[in-house]
Amino acid sequence: MDVWALGVQGRGVSSSIAPNGRDHLDCEQCGMCIDICPVGALTSGSYRYKTRPWEMNHVATVCTHCADGCKVTLGVRQSNDGSEIVRADNRDKSAFNGDFLCAKGRFGFDFVESPDRLTRPLVRDNQGKLAETTWEQRAAVGRRQTQGDP
């Protein structure tokens, strides 16, 4: 990202990759260094020590944070409560986002487990209160509304 967050310390066989800001990365926190690390030593905090790549299912999807349509691969692992998203990265480095995936696309998958997230469709009743419904009932209400029926 042209911010020179990472550098090389030492010379020759004793050289190592290290942050240029001494003990931390001084950058936009975009996560691109995770993608470019050739040995997988740089990992995100949400993924580190939770699982291994071969223990995950890799699910191809589209980023949900904006209308750009960036391609994303989610790393999903099985847990006691079902499944859990532990990692997101750019899918195949083609199409709109190329090699880049924004910070929201890379680190913003935790909303899936939020207790505030809607998991069922809601419809307003005659008193204006929201009530749970099914997708089929919601689709029928939408068709009636577009046709002008009450």
Backbone as numpy.savetxt, mean C-alpha at the origin, in Angstrom:
# Nx Ny Nz CAx CAy CAz Cx Cy Cz
15.89 9.43 -6.18 15.06 10.63 -6.18 15.92 11.88 -6.18
17.21 11.72 -6.40 18.13 12.84 -6.52 18.24 13.67 -5.23
18.10 13.02 -4.08 18.28 13.72 -2.81 19.54 13.24 -2.09
20.21 12.25 -2.64 21.46 11.72 -2.11 21.31 11.30 -0.65
20.24 10.57 -0.35 19.99 10.11 1.01 20.94 9.00 1.42
21.34 8.18 0.45 22.26 7.08 0.75 23.63 7.35 0.16
24.65 6.85 0.82 26.00 7.01 0.32 26.83 5.79 0.64
28.09 5.81 0.24 29.00 4.71 0.49 30.03 5.16 1.52
30.19 4.36 2.57 31.21 4.64 3.57 32.32 3.61 3.43
33.55 4.04 3.62 34.69 3.14 3.48 35.10 3.00 2.03
36.10 2.15 1.81 36.64 1.95 0.46 36.84 0.48 0.19
36.76 0.12 -1.07 37.06 -1.25 -1.49 36.11 -2.28 -0.90
36.68 -3.42 -0.49 35.84 -4.51 0.03 35.22 -4.19 1.38
35.73 -3.19 2.06 35.16 -2.83 3.37 34.13 -1.70 3.26
33.74 -1.33 2.03 32.75 -0.26 1.88 31.35 -0.78 2.23
30.51 0.13 2.68 29.14 -0.22 3.02 28.21 0.93 2.65
26.96 0.58 2.39 25.93 1.58 2.10 25.40 2.10 3.42
25.31 3.42 3.56 24.87 4.03 4.81 24.12 5.32 4.50
23.30 5.78 5.44 22.61 7.07 5.24 23.62 8.20 5.22
23.40 9.17 4.35 24.27 10.34 4.32 24.02 11.25 5.51
22.89 11.10 6.19 22.58 11.91 7.37 23.05 11.27 8.65
24.14 10.55 8.61 24.78 9.85 9.73 23.93 8.68 10.23
22.90 8.92 11.06 22.17 7.80 11.64 20.73 7.67 11.11
20.34 8.52 10.17 18.99 8.44 9.63 18.98 8.95 8.19
17.94 8.58 7.45 17.80 9.06 6.08 17.25 10.48 6.10
17.90 11.38 5.41 17.44 12.76 5.30 16.83 12.92 3.91
15.57 12.48 3.78 14.93 12.49 2.47 13.41 12.60 2.62
12.70 12.40 1.53 11.24 12.51 1.52 10.56 11.26 2.05
11.30 10.24 2.42 10.75 8.97 2.92 9.86 8.30 1.89
10.28 8.28 0.64 9.47 7.70 -0.43 9.57 6.19 -0.49
10.63 5.60 0.06 10.78 4.16 0.07 11.49 3.59 -1.15
11.95 4.42 -2.06 12.62 3.91 -3.25 13.90 3.16 -2.90
14.53 3.50 -1.80 15.76 2.78 -1.43 15.46 1.32 -1.11
14.24 1.04 -0.67 13.83 -0.35 -0.42 13.86 -1.14 -1.73
13.35 -0.51 -2.80 13.31 -1.18 -4.10 14.69 -1.37 -4.72
15.59 -0.43 -4.51 16.87 -0.51 -5.21 17.92 -1.30 -4.45
17.65 -1.65 -3.20 18.64 -2.42 -2.44 18.83 -3.78 -3.08
20.04 -4.10 -3.53 20.26 -5.34 -4.28 20.20 -6.61 -3.44
20.33 -6.51 -2.13 20.34 -7.72 -1.29 19.15 -7.81 -0.35
18.27 -6.82 -0.37 17.10 -6.86 0.49 17.38 -6.47 1.94
18.51 -5.83 2.18 18.86 -5.43 3.55 18.04 -4.24 4.03
17.58 -3.40 3.10 16.75 -2.26 3.48 15.29 -2.68 3.36
14.58 -2.64 4.47 13.17 -3.03 4.50 12.36 -1.97 5.22
11.05 -1.98 5.00 10.19 -1.02 5.69 9.88 -1.53 7.09
9.59 -0.62 8.00 9.28 -0.98 9.37 8.02 -1.82 9.50
7.06 -1.62 8.60 5.82 -2.40 8.67 6.02 -3.85 8.24
7.08 -4.14 7.52 7.35 -5.47 6.99 8.43 -6.22 7.76
9.35 -5.49 8.32 10.55 -6.08 8.93 10.20 -7.08 10.04
10.80 -8.23 9.98 10.69 -9.31 10.96 9.31 -9.96 11.05
8.39 -9.64 10.15 7.06 -10.25 10.21 6.97 -11.54 9.41
7.60 -11.56 8.26 7.51 -12.73 7.40 8.63 -12.70 6.37
8.71 -13.72 5.58 9.69 -13.82 4.50 8.95 -13.74 3.16
9.63 -13.33 2.10 8.94 -13.20 0.80 8.27 -14.49 0.34
8.87 -15.63 0.59 8.30 -16.89 0.11 7.11 -17.34 0.97
6.87 -16.68 2.11 5.73 -17.02 2.96 4.50 -16.17 2.64
4.62 -15.27 1.67 3.52 -14.38 1.32 2.91 -14.76 -0.01
1.66 -14.39 -0.17 1.03 -14.38 -1.49 1.21 -12.98 -2.04
1.57 -12.88 -3.30 1.78 -11.58 -3.93 0.58 -11.30 -4.82
-0.18 -10.27 -4.45 -1.44 -9.95 -5.11 -1.29 -8.68 -5.93
-1.52 -8.78 -7.23 -1.45 -7.62 -8.12 -2.75 -6.84 -8.01
-2.63 -5.52 -7.85 -3.81 -4.67 -7.73 -3.46 -3.26 -8.21
-4.36 -2.34 -8.00 -4.18 -0.94 -8.37 -4.24 -0.10 -7.10
-3.38 0.88 -7.00 -3.35 1.76 -5.83 -4.68 2.47 -5.67
-5.13 2.62 -4.43 -6.44 3.22 -4.16 -6.37 4.67 -3.68
-5.19 5.26 -3.66 -5.05 6.57 -3.02 -5.23 7.77 -3.94
-5.20 7.57 -5.24 -5.45 8.67 -6.16 -6.01 8.10 -7.46
-6.24 8.94 -8.41 -6.83 8.49 -9.67 -5.79 8.14 -10.73
-4.51 8.09 -10.39 -3.48 7.79 -11.38 -3.51 6.35 -11.85
-3.92 5.43 -11.00 -4.00 4.03 -11.39 -2.67 3.31 -11.37
-1.81 3.62 -10.43 -0.51 2.95 -10.33 -0.69 1.47 -10.00
0.14 0.65 -10.61 0.10 -0.79 -10.37 0.90 -1.11 -9.12
0.30 -1.93 -8.24 0.89 -2.25 -6.95 0.83 -3.76 -6.73
1.84 -4.29 -6.07 1.80 -5.67 -5.60 1.74 -5.64 -4.08
0.71 -6.28 -3.52 0.58 -6.37 -2.07 1.13 -7.71 -1.61
1.94 -7.67 -0.58 2.43 -8.89 0.05 1.47 -9.25 1.17
0.76 -10.37 1.04 -0.26 -10.78 2.00 0.17 -12.07 2.67
0.13 -12.09 3.98 0.48 -13.31 4.69 -0.71 -13.81 5.50
-0.75 -15.10 5.73 -1.79 -15.69 6.54 -1.46 -15.46 8.01
-2.49 -15.10 8.79 -2.31 -14.90 10.23 -3.43 -15.63 10.96
-3.41 -15.57 12.26 -4.44 -16.23 13.06 -5.83 -15.66 12.79
-5.90 -14.38 12.43 -7.17 -13.71 12.19 -7.58 -13.71 10.73
-6.93 -14.47 9.90 -7.23 -14.48 8.47 -5.98 -14.16 7.68
-5.98 -13.00 7.04 -4.81 -12.57 6.28 -4.50 -11.13 6.61
-3.25 -10.75 6.36 -2.77 -9.43 6.71 -1.87 -8.90 5.59
-2.07 -7.65 5.20 -1.19 -7.00 4.23 0.03 -6.50 4.98
1.21 -6.93 4.56 2.43 -6.52 5.26 3.37 -5.70 4.38
3.11 -5.67 3.08 4.04 -4.95 2.20 3.34 -4.54 0.92
3.76 -3.42 0.36 3.29 -2.98 -0.96 4.49 -2.45 -1.73
4.55 -2.78 -3.01 5.60 -2.23 -3.86 5.10 -2.12 -5.29
5.89 -1.45 -6.12 5.48 -1.27 -7.51 5.52 -2.61 -8.22
4.46 -2.88 -8.99 4.21 -4.23 -9.49 5.24 -4.70 -10.49
5.24 -4.18 -11.67 6.15 -4.72 -12.68 6.92 -3.62 -13.40
6.97 -2.46 -12.78 7.76 -1.34 -13.29 7.38 -0.94 -14.71
6.10 -0.99 -15.01 5.62 -0.56 -16.32 4.41 0.34 -16.13
3.85 0.79 -17.20 2.65 1.62 -17.21 2.92 2.98 -16.59
1.93 3.54 -15.95 1.99 4.93 -15.52 3.13 5.21 -14.55
3.25 4.42 -13.49 4.21 4.75 -12.44 5.64 4.31 -12.73
5.85 3.50 -13.74 7.21 3.09 -14.07 7.92 2.51 -12.87
9.06 3.05 -12.50 9.81 2.56 -11.35 9.37 3.17 -10.03
8.49 4.15 -10.07 8.17 4.92 -8.87 6.82 4.53 -8.29
6.74 4.49 -6.99 5.48 4.33 -6.26 5.51 5.33 -5.13
4.49 6.17 -5.03 4.49 7.24 -4.03 4.42 6.67 -2.61
4.65 7.51 -1.63 4.66 7.08 -0.23 3.30 6.53 0.20
2.21 7.14 -0.25 0.88 6.63 0.10 0.66 5.24 -0.48
1.06 5.04 -1.71 0.91 3.74 -2.34 1.75 2.67 -1.68
2.94 3.04 -1.23 3.86 2.08 -0.63 3.55 1.80 0.85
3.15 2.83 1.60 2.99 2.67 3.04 1.57 2.87 3.55
0.62 3.21 2.67 -0.73 3.55 3.11 -1.73 2.43 3.09
-1.29 1.19 3.24 -2.22 0.07 3.19 -2.83 -0.28 4.54
-2.44 0.40 5.60 -2.94 0.05 6.93 -4.41 0.42 7.14
-5.00 1.20 6.24 -6.42 1.54 6.38 -7.30 0.31 6.28
-6.81 -0.76 5.67 -7.60 -1.97 5.49 -8.02 -2.55 6.83
-7.17 -2.46 7.84 -7.46 -3.02 9.16 -8.08 -2.01 10.11
-8.40 -0.82 9.66 -8.95 0.22 10.53 -10.35 -0.15 11.01
-10.63 0.03 12.30 -11.97 -0.25 12.80 -13.02 0.74 12.26
-12.57 1.89 11.75 -13.49 2.89 11.20 -13.86 2.62 9.74
-13.24 1.63 9.14 -13.48 1.36 7.72 -14.86 0.74 7.51
-15.56 1.21 6.47 -16.84 0.64 6.11 -16.61 -0.69 5.40
-17.30 -1.73 5.84 -17.15 -3.04 5.22 -18.44 -3.53 4.58
-19.53 -2.84 4.81 -20.81 -3.19 4.22 -21.44 -1.91 3.66
-22.27 -2.03 2.62 -22.92 -0.84 2.09 -23.96 -0.29 3.06
-24.10 1.02 3.06 -25.08 1.69 3.91 -26.06 2.48 3.05
-27.32 2.53 3.48 -28.36 3.28 2.78 -29.08 4.13 3.82
-29.42 5.36 3.44 -30.18 6.23 4.34 -31.66 5.85 4.28
-32.25 5.72 5.46 -33.69 5.45 5.50 -34.46 6.76 5.45
-35.76 6.72 5.62 -36.60 7.91 5.51 -36.32 8.94 6.60
-35.77 8.50 7.73 -35.41 9.43 8.81 -34.00 9.98 8.65
-33.31 9.59 7.62 -31.96 10.08 7.37 -30.86 9.31 8.08
-31.20 8.19 8.73 -30.21 7.39 9.44 -29.66 6.32 8.50
-28.38 6.01 8.69 -27.74 4.98 7.87 -28.06 3.60 8.41
-28.40 2.70 7.50 -28.69 1.32 7.87 -27.93 0.39 6.94
-27.44 -0.74 7.48 -26.73 -1.71 6.66 -27.68 -2.35 5.66
-27.12 -2.69 4.51 -27.89 -3.34 3.46 -26.98 -4.32 2.74
-27.46 -4.97 1.72 -26.63 -5.84 0.89 -26.29 -5.09 -0.39
-25.30 -5.59 -1.11 -24.94 -4.95 -2.38 -26.08 -5.04 -3.37
-26.82 -6.13 -3.36 -27.94 -6.29 -4.29 -29.04 -5.29 -4.00
-29.38 -5.10 -2.70 -30.40 -4.12 -2.34 -29.93 -2.72 -2.68
-28.68 -2.43 -2.46 -28.13 -1.11 -2.77 -28.20 -0.84 -4.26
-27.88 -1.83 -5.08 -27.94 -1.67 -6.53 -29.38 -1.42 -6.98
-30.36 -2.09 -6.36 -31.76 -1.89 -6.72 -32.21 -0.48 -6.37
-31.78 0.04 -5.21 -32.12 1.42 -4.82 -31.51 2.39 -5.81
-30.27 2.15 -6.22 -29.61 3.03 -7.19 -30.33 3.04 -8.53
-30.80 1.88 -8.99 -31.55 1.82 -10.26 -32.85 2.59 -10.16
-33.55 2.45 -9.04 -34.82 3.19 -8.86 -34.57 4.68 -8.86
-33.49 5.12 -8.21 -33.18 6.54 -8.14 -32.84 7.11 -9.51
-32.13 6.38 -10.33 -31.76 6.88 -11.66 -32.95 6.87 -12.62
-33.93 6.01 -12.34 -35.12 5.96 -13.19 -36.18 6.94 -12.73
-35.96 7.61 -11.61 -36.92 8.62 -11.13 -37.98 8.07 -10.21
-37.89 6.79 -9.84 -38.87 6.22 -8.92 -38.51 6.63 -7.49
-39.52 6.79 -6.62 -39.24 7.18 -5.23 -38.64 6.05 -4.45
